[in-house]
Tab-separated table of C-alpha atoms in Angstrom:
chain	number	residue	atom	x	y	z
J	1	UNK	CA	0.028	0.000	-0.114
J	2	UNK	CA	2.812	2.384	0.844
J	3	UNK	CA	4.477	1.709	-2.372
J	4	UNK	CA	1.279	2.566	-4.333
J	5	UNK	CA	1.043	6.009	-2.490
J	6	UNK	CA	4.692	6.787	-3.590
J	7	UNK	CA	3.965	5.877	-7.136
J	8	UNK	CA	0.810	8.024	-7.146
J	9	UNK	CA	2.842	10.942	-5.759
J	10	UNK	CA	5.686	10.463	-8.313
J	11	UNK	CA	2.884	10.529	-11.175
J	12	UNK	CA	1.226	13.686	-9.601
J	13	UNK	CA	4.648	15.488	-9.444
J	14	UNK	CA	5.679	14.500	-12.966
J	15	UNK	CA	2.238	15.786	-14.354
J	16	UNK	CA	2.436	18.924	-12.403
J	17	UNK	CA	6.165	19.531	-13.585
J	18	UNK	CA	5.035	18.761	-17.145
J	19	UNK	CA	2.274	21.273	-17.015
J	20	UNK	CA	4.459	24.142	-15.576
J	21	UNK	CA	7.088	23.321	-18.206
J	22	UNK	CA	4.545	23.630	-21.084
J	23	UNK	CA	3.394	26.915	-19.804
J	24	UNK	CA	6.767	28.522	-18.939
J	25	UNK	CA	9.113	27.037	-21.478
J	26	UNK	CA	8.173	29.417	-24.346
J	27	UNK	CA	8.707	32.487	-22.167
J	28	UNK	CA	12.008	31.137	-20.875
J	29	UNK	CA	13.243	30.401	-24.502
J	30	UNK	CA	12.324	33.982	-25.417
J	31	UNK	CA	14.487	35.411	-22.594
J	32	UNK	CA	17.422	33.141	-23.559
J	33	UNK	CA	17.096	34.182	-27.312
J	34	UNK	CA	16.911	37.898	-26.560
J	35	UNK	CA	19.972	37.688	-24.259
J	36	UNK	CA	22.861	39.337	-26.082
J	37	UNK	CA	26.082	37.558	-25.253
J	38	UNK	CA	28.812	39.147	-27.379
J	39	UNK	CA	31.496	36.610	-26.106
J	40	UNK	CA	30.674	34.265	-23.463
J	41	UNK	CA	34.446	33.796	-22.629
J	42	UNK	CA	34.547	37.327	-21.427
J	43	UNK	CA	32.696	38.157	-18.344
J	44	UNK	CA	32.034	41.430	-16.669
J	45	UNK	CA	32.737	41.871	-12.929
J	46	UNK	CA	28.908	41.341	-12.259
J	47	UNK	CA	28.718	38.224	-14.429
J	48	UNK	CA	31.859	36.922	-12.874
J	49	UNK	CA	30.671	37.561	-9.378
J	50	UNK	CA	27.263	35.730	-10.031
J	51	UNK	CA	28.950	32.760	-11.659
J	52	UNK	CA	31.694	32.273	-9.152
J	53	UNK	CA	29.653	33.411	-5.986
J	54	UNK	CA	32.204	36.279	-4.963
J	55	UNK	CA	31.512	39.948	-4.610
J	56	UNK	CA	32.113	42.386	-7.383
J	57	UNK	CA	34.782	44.041	-5.111
J	58	UNK	CA	36.635	40.881	-4.655
J	59	UNK	CA	37.159	40.528	-8.419
J	60	UNK	CA	38.009	44.280	-8.786
J	61	UNK	CA	40.772	43.811	-6.056
J	62	UNK	CA	42.176	40.788	-7.919
J	63	UNK	CA	42.510	42.873	-11.086
J	64	UNK	CA	43.823	45.983	-9.200
J	65	UNK	CA	46.338	43.888	-7.506
J	66	UNK	CA	47.235	42.218	-10.811
J	67	UNK	CA	46.477	38.752	-9.445
J	68	UNK	CA	44.409	37.877	-12.515
J	69	UNK	CA	44.792	38.781	-16.172
J	70	UNK	CA	42.073	40.774	-17.733
J	71	UNK	CA	40.887	42.350	-21.057
J	72	UNK	CA	40.293	46.081	-21.217
J	73	UNK	CA	37.753	47.014	-23.836
J	74	UNK	CA	37.576	50.822	-23.727
J	75	UNK	CA	36.577	51.699	-20.204
J	76	UNK	CA	35.272	48.157	-19.632
J	77	UNK	CA	37.221	45.397	-17.954
J	78	UNK	CA	36.345	41.696	-18.731
J	79	UNK	CA	37.767	38.604	-17.376
J	80	UNK	CA	38.318	35.494	-19.386
J	81	UNK	CA	36.712	32.404	-18.052
J	82	UNK	CA	39.930	30.405	-18.702
J	83	UNK	CA	41.957	32.912	-16.654
J	84	UNK	CA	39.298	32.753	-13.785
J	85	UNK	CA	39.516	28.854	-13.842
J	86	UNK	CA	43.377	29.057	-13.721
J	87	UNK	CA	43.245	31.630	-10.973
J	88	UNK	CA	41.040	29.336	-8.756
J	89	UNK	CA	42.966	26.283	-9.659
J	90	UNK	CA	46.283	27.917	-8.513
J	91	UNK	CA	44.538	28.638	-5.238
J	92	UNK	CA	43.103	25.167	-4.710
J	93	UNK	CA	44.479	23.505	-1.640
J	94	UNK	CA	44.607	19.706	-1.926
J	95	UNK	CA	43.876	17.698	1.077
């Protein structure tokens, strides 16, 4: 009897998820298509802080102290994902 309840619950959840996805997927796809990404390899401070869960100030400090390589485009500073990954890898402590 307990197994049947679990199966019914799984079916109900799957049905709800399917319904939500059918309703929301077109609007989500529209957002993705309208997002203008010039170069996904070059991230702004804001994008970097969101992706790697650090503050904007943390990344600005790393650039200011020349701890990480960066690309300067006019007044904008962008960080290469490969450089960020290298920066993180260099600071990884093996246990």
